[in-house]
Amino acid sequence: QVQLVESGGGLVQAGDSLRLSCAASGRTFSSMGWFRQAPGREREFVATIGWATDSTYYSNSAKGRFSISRDNAKSTVYLQMNSLKPEDTAVYYCAGGILGLRMTMSSGYEYWGQGTQVTVSS
C-alpha cells in the first residue's frame, strides 16, 4: 500500500524553526508537496518539489522563510521552516502526485498523509 508519513511537528515559539519530514512508501511520485490547514480555514498550498526536475514552488507566505527539499534515495521530502509565526499554526499535510502536474493545487496530488501539527506560540 501507499503511505505518506509526516513527522517533525511540534510546539514552538515565534521565531523558532522546525523541519518537517515526509517519508513515502509503496510507490514513487513525480511531485511531492506540503499543504496546511488551520481551524476554520481552507487548506492552502505551502511548497512543492518535482522529484526528477528539482523544480520548486512556494506560496507567498512561505517564500523567504520556508525551504523544501527531497532525498530521492530515501523517497523523503522535507520542509525547513524558519522564522515561524503564530499564523503558521496549522496541521501540515504531505502530498504525493503521480503526474507532477498542477503542483500548487490540491487536485494535483493523489495521495495524502495524515498530517502533523505545528503550533507556534507568540
mmCIF file with all atom_site columns, C-alpha atoms in Angstrom:
data_model
loop_
_atom_site.group_PDB
_atom_site.id
_atom_site.type_symbol
_atom_site.label_atom_id
_atom_site.label_alt_id
_atom_site.label_comp_id
_atom_site.label_asym_id
_atom_site.label_entity_id
_atom_site.label_seq_id
_atom_site.pdbx_PDB_ins_code
_atom_site.Cartn_x
_atom_site.Cartn_y
_atom_site.Cartn_z
_atom_site.occupancy
_atom_site.B_iso_or_equiv
_atom_site.pdbx_formal_charge
_atom_site.auth_seq_id
_atom_site.auth_comp_id
_atom_site.auth_asym_id
_atom_site.auth_atom_id
_atom_site.pdbx_PDB_model_num
ATOM 1   C CA . GLN A 1 1   ? 0.000   0.000  0.000   1.00 0.00 ? 1   GLN A CA 1
ATOM 2   C CA . VAL A 1 2   ? 0.992   3.602  -0.494  1.00 0.00 ? 2   VAL A CA 1
ATOM 3   C CA . GLN A 1 3   ? 1.871   5.511  2.617   1.00 0.00 ? 3   GLN A CA 1
ATOM 4   C CA . LEU A 1 4   ? 2.993   9.038  3.364   1.00 0.00 ? 4   LEU A CA 1
ATOM 5   C CA . VAL A 1 5   ? 4.184   9.546  6.917   1.00 0.00 ? 5   VAL A CA 1
ATOM 6   C CA . GLU A 1 6   ? 4.850   13.031 8.244   1.00 0.00 ? 6   GLU A CA 1
ATOM 7   C CA . SER A 1 7   ? 6.975   13.831 11.250  1.00 0.00 ? 7   SER A CA 1
ATOM 8   C CA . GLY A 1 8   ? 8.677   16.782 12.880  1.00 0.00 ? 8   GLY A CA 1
ATOM 9   C CA . GLY A 1 9   ? 5.737   18.861 14.011  1.00 0.00 ? 9   GLY A CA 1
ATOM 10  C CA . GLY A 1 10  ? 5.519   20.316 17.463  1.00 0.00 ? 10  GLY A CA 1
ATOM 11  C CA . LEU A 1 11  ? 5.025   23.342 19.660  1.00 0.00 ? 11  LEU A CA 1
ATOM 12  C CA . VAL A 1 12  ? 7.485   26.177 19.170  1.00 0.00 ? 12  VAL A CA 1
ATOM 13  C CA . GLN A 1 13  ? 7.736   29.870 19.863  1.00 0.00 ? 13  GLN A CA 1
ATOM 14  C CA . ALA A 1 14  ? 7.550   32.623 17.298  1.00 0.00 ? 14  ALA A CA 1
ATOM 15  C CA . GLY A 1 15  ? 10.868  32.981 15.531  1.00 0.00 ? 15  GLY A CA 1
ATOM 16  C CA . ASP A 1 16  ? 11.835  29.347 16.023  1.00 0.00 ? 16  ASP A CA 1
ATOM 17  C CA . SER A 1 17  ? 12.459  26.764 13.342  1.00 0.00 ? 17  SER A CA 1
ATOM 18  C CA . LEU A 1 18  ? 11.134  23.318 12.551  1.00 0.00 ? 18  LEU A CA 1
ATOM 19  C CA . ARG A 1 19  ? 11.919  20.749 9.909   1.00 0.00 ? 19  ARG A CA 1
ATOM 20  C CA . LEU A 1 20  ? 9.116   18.526 8.750   1.00 0.00 ? 20  LEU A CA 1
ATOM 21  C CA . SER A 1 21  ? 9.768   15.209 7.060   1.00 0.00 ? 21  SER A CA 1
ATOM 22  C CA . CYS A 1 22  ? 7.562   13.080 4.865   1.00 0.00 ? 22  CYS A CA 1
ATOM 23  C CA . ALA A 1 23  ? 8.575   9.540  4.016   1.00 0.00 ? 23  ALA A CA 1
ATOM 24  C CA . ALA A 1 24  ? 6.808   7.908  1.095   1.00 0.00 ? 24  ALA A CA 1
ATOM 25  C CA . SER A 1 25  ? 6.487   4.196  0.528   1.00 0.00 ? 25  SER A CA 1
ATOM 26  C CA . GLY A 1 26  ? 4.623   1.886  -1.801  1.00 0.00 ? 26  GLY A CA 1
ATOM 27  C CA . ARG A 1 27  ? 5.361   3.828  -4.969  1.00 0.00 ? 27  ARG A CA 1
ATOM 28  C CA . THR A 1 28  ? 7.285   6.743  -6.367  1.00 0.00 ? 28  THR A CA 1
ATOM 29  C CA . PHE A 1 29  ? 5.905   10.187 -7.156  1.00 0.00 ? 29  PHE A CA 1
ATOM 30  C CA . SER A 1 30  ? 6.664   12.814 -9.750  1.00 0.00 ? 30  SER A CA 1
ATOM 31  C CA . SER A 1 31  ? 5.968   15.581 -7.269  1.00 0.00 ? 31  SER A CA 1
ATOM 32  C CA . MET A 1 32  ? 5.601   15.980 -3.553  1.00 0.00 ? 32  MET A CA 1
ATOM 33  C CA . GLY A 1 33  ? 4.243   18.938 -1.708  1.00 0.00 ? 33  GLY A CA 1
ATOM 34  C CA . TRP A 1 34  ? 3.217   20.440 1.575   1.00 0.00 ? 34  TRP A CA 1
ATOM 35  C CA . PHE A 1 35  ? -0.174  21.903 2.372   1.00 0.00 ? 35  PHE A CA 1
ATOM 36  C CA . ARG A 1 36  ? -1.575  23.214 5.614   1.00 0.00 ? 36  ARG A CA 1
ATOM 37  C CA . GLN A 1 37  ? -4.943  23.779 7.174   1.00 0.00 ? 37  GLN A CA 1
ATOM 38  C CA . ALA A 1 38  ? -5.761  25.859 10.210  1.00 0.00 ? 38  ALA A CA 1
ATOM 39  C CA . PRO A 1 39  ? -9.031  25.519 12.133  1.00 0.00 ? 39  PRO A CA 1
ATOM 40  C CA . GLY A 1 40  ? -11.843 27.267 10.318  1.00 0.00 ? 40  GLY A CA 1
ATOM 41  C CA . ARG A 1 41  ? -9.720  27.939 7.263   1.00 0.00 ? 41  ARG A CA 1
ATOM 42  C CA . GLU A 1 42  ? -9.277  26.423 3.844   1.00 0.00 ? 42  GLU A CA 1
ATOM 43  C CA . ARG A 1 43  ? -6.437  24.083 3.114   1.00 0.00 ? 43  ARG A CA 1
ATOM 44  C CA . GLU A 1 44  ? -3.678  26.055 1.457   1.00 0.00 ? 44  GLU A CA 1
ATOM 45  C CA . PHE A 1 45  ? -0.621  25.291 -0.583  1.00 0.00 ? 45  PHE A CA 1
ATOM 46  C CA . VAL A 1 46  ? 2.751   25.799 1.076   1.00 0.00 ? 46  VAL A CA 1
ATOM 47  C CA . ALA A 1 47  ? 5.521   24.334 -1.073  1.00 0.00 ? 47  ALA A CA 1
ATOM 48  C CA . THR A 1 48  ? 6.194   21.645 -3.652  1.00 0.00 ? 48  THR A CA 1
ATOM 49  C CA . ILE A 1 49  ? 9.106   19.999 -5.411  1.00 0.00 ? 49  ILE A CA 1
ATOM 50  C CA . GLY A 1 50  ? 9.434   17.893 -8.524  1.00 0.00 ? 50  GLY A CA 1
ATOM 51  C CA . TRP A 1 51  ? 11.050  14.535 -7.967  1.00 0.00 ? 51  TRP A CA 1
ATOM 52  C CA . ALA A 1 52  ? 13.043  14.393 -11.175 1.00 0.00 ? 52  ALA A CA 1
ATOM 53  C CA . THR A 1 53  ? 13.409  18.032 -12.175 1.00 0.00 ? 53  THR A CA 1
ATOM 54  C CA . ASP A 1 54  ? 14.024  19.568 -8.738  1.00 0.00 ? 54  ASP A CA 1
ATOM 55  C CA . SER A 1 55  ? 11.699  22.423 -9.607  1.00 0.00 ? 55  SER A CA 1
ATOM 56  C CA . THR A 1 56  ? 10.241  24.133 -6.560  1.00 0.00 ? 56  THR A CA 1
ATOM 57  C CA . TYR A 1 57  ? 7.334   26.449 -5.903  1.00 0.00 ? 57  TYR A CA 1
ATOM 58  C CA . TYR A 1 58  ? 6.331   28.322 -2.774  1.00 0.00 ? 58  TYR A CA 1
ATOM 59  C CA . SER A 1 59  ? 3.330   30.187 -1.531  1.00 0.00 ? 59  SER A CA 1
ATOM 60  C CA . ASN A 1 60  ? 3.795   33.877 -0.894  1.00 0.00 ? 60  ASN A CA 1
ATOM 61  C CA . SER A 1 61  ? 3.662   33.292 2.840   1.00 0.00 ? 61  SER A CA 1
ATOM 62  C CA . ALA A 1 62  ? 6.309   30.572 2.677   1.00 0.00 ? 62  ALA A CA 1
ATOM 63  C CA . LYS A 1 63  ? 8.743   32.191 0.288   1.00 0.00 ? 63  LYS A CA 1
ATOM 64  C CA . GLY A 1 64  ? 11.797  33.539 2.059   1.00 0.00 ? 64  GLY A CA 1
ATOM 65  C CA . ARG A 1 65  ? 11.130  31.591 5.236   1.00 0.00 ? 65  ARG A CA 1
ATOM 66  C CA . PHE A 1 66  ? 10.486  28.003 4.195   1.00 0.00 ? 66  PHE A CA 1
ATOM 67  C CA . SER A 1 67  ? 12.564  25.696 2.044   1.00 0.00 ? 67  SER A CA 1
ATOM 68  C CA . ILE A 1 68  ? 11.524  22.401 0.503   1.00 0.00 ? 68  ILE A CA 1
ATOM 69  C CA . SER A 1 69  ? 13.985  19.670 -0.398  1.00 0.00 ? 69  SER A CA 1
ATOM 70  C CA . ARG A 1 70  ? 13.965  15.988 -1.179  1.00 0.00 ? 70  ARG A CA 1
ATOM 71  C CA . ASP A 1 71  ? 16.084  12.869 -0.973  1.00 0.00 ? 71  ASP A CA 1
ATOM 72  C CA . ASN A 1 72  ? 15.286  10.593 -3.891  1.00 0.00 ? 72  ASN A CA 1
ATOM 73  C CA . ALA A 1 73  ? 17.106  7.613  -2.422  1.00 0.00 ? 73  ALA A CA 1
ATOM 74  C CA . LYS A 1 74  ? 15.067  7.822  0.757   1.00 0.00 ? 74  LYS A CA 1
ATOM 75  C CA . SER A 1 75  ? 11.889  8.888  -1.036  1.00 0.00 ? 75  SER A CA 1
ATOM 76  C CA . THR A 1 76  ? 11.570  11.630 1.535   1.00 0.00 ? 76  THR A CA 1
ATOM 77  C CA . VAL A 1 77  ? 10.645  15.280 1.259   1.00 0.00 ? 77  VAL A CA 1
ATOM 78  C CA . TYR A 1 78  ? 11.496  17.904 3.846   1.00 0.00 ? 78  TYR A CA 1
ATOM 79  C CA . LEU A 1 79  ? 10.133  21.292 4.736   1.00 0.00 ? 79  LEU A CA 1
ATOM 80  C CA . GLN A 1 80  ? 12.516  23.542 6.611   1.00 0.00 ? 80  GLN A CA 1
ATOM 81  C CA . MET A 1 81  ? 10.515  26.252 8.329   1.00 0.00 ? 81  MET A CA 1
ATOM 82  C CA . ASN A 1 82  ? 12.331  29.253 9.731   1.00 0.00 ? 82  ASN A CA 1
ATOM 83  C CA . SER A 1 83  ? 11.146  32.422 11.401  1.00 0.00 ? 83  SER A CA 1
ATOM 84  C CA . LEU A 1 84  ? 7.885   30.790 12.332  1.00 0.00 ? 84  LEU A CA 1
ATOM 85  C CA . LYS A 1 85  ? 4.910   32.989 13.105  1.00 0.00 ? 85  LYS A CA 1
ATOM 86  C CA . PRO A 1 86  ? 1.717   32.272 15.036  1.00 0.00 ? 86  PRO A CA 1
ATOM 87  C CA . GLU A 1 87  ? -0.177  32.393 11.747  1.00 0.00 ? 87  GLU A CA 1
ATOM 88  C CA . ASP A 1 88  ? 1.826   29.367 10.616  1.00 0.00 ? 88  ASP A CA 1
ATOM 89  C CA . THR A 1 89  ? -0.060  27.297 13.167  1.00 0.00 ? 89  THR A CA 1
ATOM 90  C CA . ALA A 1 90  ? -1.855  24.532 11.299  1.00 0.00 ? 90  ALA A CA 1
ATOM 91  C CA . VAL A 1 91  ? -1.911  20.868 10.502  1.00 0.00 ? 91  VAL A CA 1
ATOM 92  C CA . TYR A 1 92  ? 0.664   20.307 7.799   1.00 0.00 ? 92  TYR A CA 1
ATOM 93  C CA . TYR A 1 93  ? -0.044  17.638 5.207   1.00 0.00 ? 93  TYR A CA 1
ATOM 94  C CA . CYS A 1 94  ? 2.336   15.888 2.886   1.00 0.00 ? 94  CYS A CA 1
ATOM 95  C CA . ALA A 1 95  ? 1.051   15.004 -0.569  1.00 0.00 ? 95  ALA A CA 1
ATOM 96  C CA . GLY A 1 96  ? 2.304   12.921 -3.471  1.00 0.00 ? 96  GLY A CA 1
ATOM 97  C CA . GLY A 1 97  ? 1.458   13.438 -7.117  1.00 0.00 ? 97  GLY A CA 1
ATOM 98  C CA . ILE A 1 98  ? 1.787   10.781 -9.785  1.00 0.00 ? 98  ILE A CA 1
ATOM 99  C CA . LEU A 1 99  ? 1.933   13.043 -12.830 1.00 0.00 ? 99  LEU A CA 1
ATOM 100 C CA . GLY A 1 100 ? 3.750   16.028 -11.392 1.00 0.00 ? 100 GLY A CA 1
ATOM 101 C CA . LEU A 1 101 ? 1.092   18.387 -12.699 1.00 0.00 ? 101 LEU A CA 1
ATOM 102 C CA . ARG A 1 102 ? -0.872  21.145 -11.002 1.00 0.00 ? 102 ARG A CA 1
ATOM 103 C CA . MET A 1 103 ? 1.772   21.101 -8.325  1.00 0.00 ? 103 MET A CA 1
ATOM 104 C CA . THR A 1 104 ? 0.434   24.118 -6.441  1.00 0.00 ? 104 THR A CA 1
ATOM 105 C CA . MET A 1 105 ? -3.096  22.737 -6.324  1.00 0.00 ? 105 MET A CA 1
ATOM 106 C CA . SER A 1 106 ? -4.581  20.070 -4.092  1.00 0.00 ? 106 SER A CA 1
ATOM 107 C CA . SER A 1 107 ? -6.089  18.475 -7.184  1.00 0.00 ? 107 SER A CA 1
ATOM 108 C CA . GLY A 1 108 ? -2.597  17.733 -8.444  1.00 0.00 ? 108 GLY A CA 1
ATOM 109 C CA . TYR A 1 109 ? -1.998  15.146 -5.752  1.00 0.00 ? 109 TYR A CA 1
ATOM 110 C CA . GLU A 1 110 ? -3.490  11.695 -5.352  1.00 0.00 ? 110 GLU A CA 1
ATOM 111 C CA . TYR A 1 111 ? -2.028  10.624 -2.035  1.00 0.00 ? 111 TYR A CA 1
ATOM 112 C CA . TRP A 1 112 ? -2.006  12.387 1.301   1.00 0.00 ? 112 TRP A CA 1
ATOM 113 C CA . GLY A 1 113 ? -0.516  11.840 4.704   1.00 0.00 ? 113 GLY A CA 1
ATOM 114 C CA . GLN A 1 114 ? -2.364  12.119 7.984   1.00 0.00 ? 114 GLN A CA 1
ATOM 115 C CA . GLY A 1 115 ? -0.796  15.436 8.869   1.00 0.00 ? 115 GLY A CA 1
ATOM 116 C CA . THR A 1 116 ? 1.435   16.736 11.607  1.00 0.00 ? 116 THR A CA 1
ATOM 117 C CA . GLN A 1 117 ? 0.501   19.548 13.954  1.00 0.00 ? 117 GLN A CA 1
ATOM 118 C CA . VAL A 1 118 ? 2.606   22.687 14.030  1.00 0.00 ? 118 VAL A CA 1
ATOM 119 C CA . THR A 1 119 ? 1.781   25.170 16.750  1.00 0.00 ? 119 THR A CA 1
ATOM 120 C CA . VAL A 1 120 ? 3.581   28.486 17.027  1.00 0.00 ? 120 VAL A CA 1
ATOM 121 C CA . SER A 1 121 ? 3.035   30.474 20.185  1.00 0.00 ? 121 SER A CA 1
ATOM 122 C CA . SER A 1 122 ? 3.548   34.201 20.478  1.00 0.00 ? 122 SER A CA 1
#
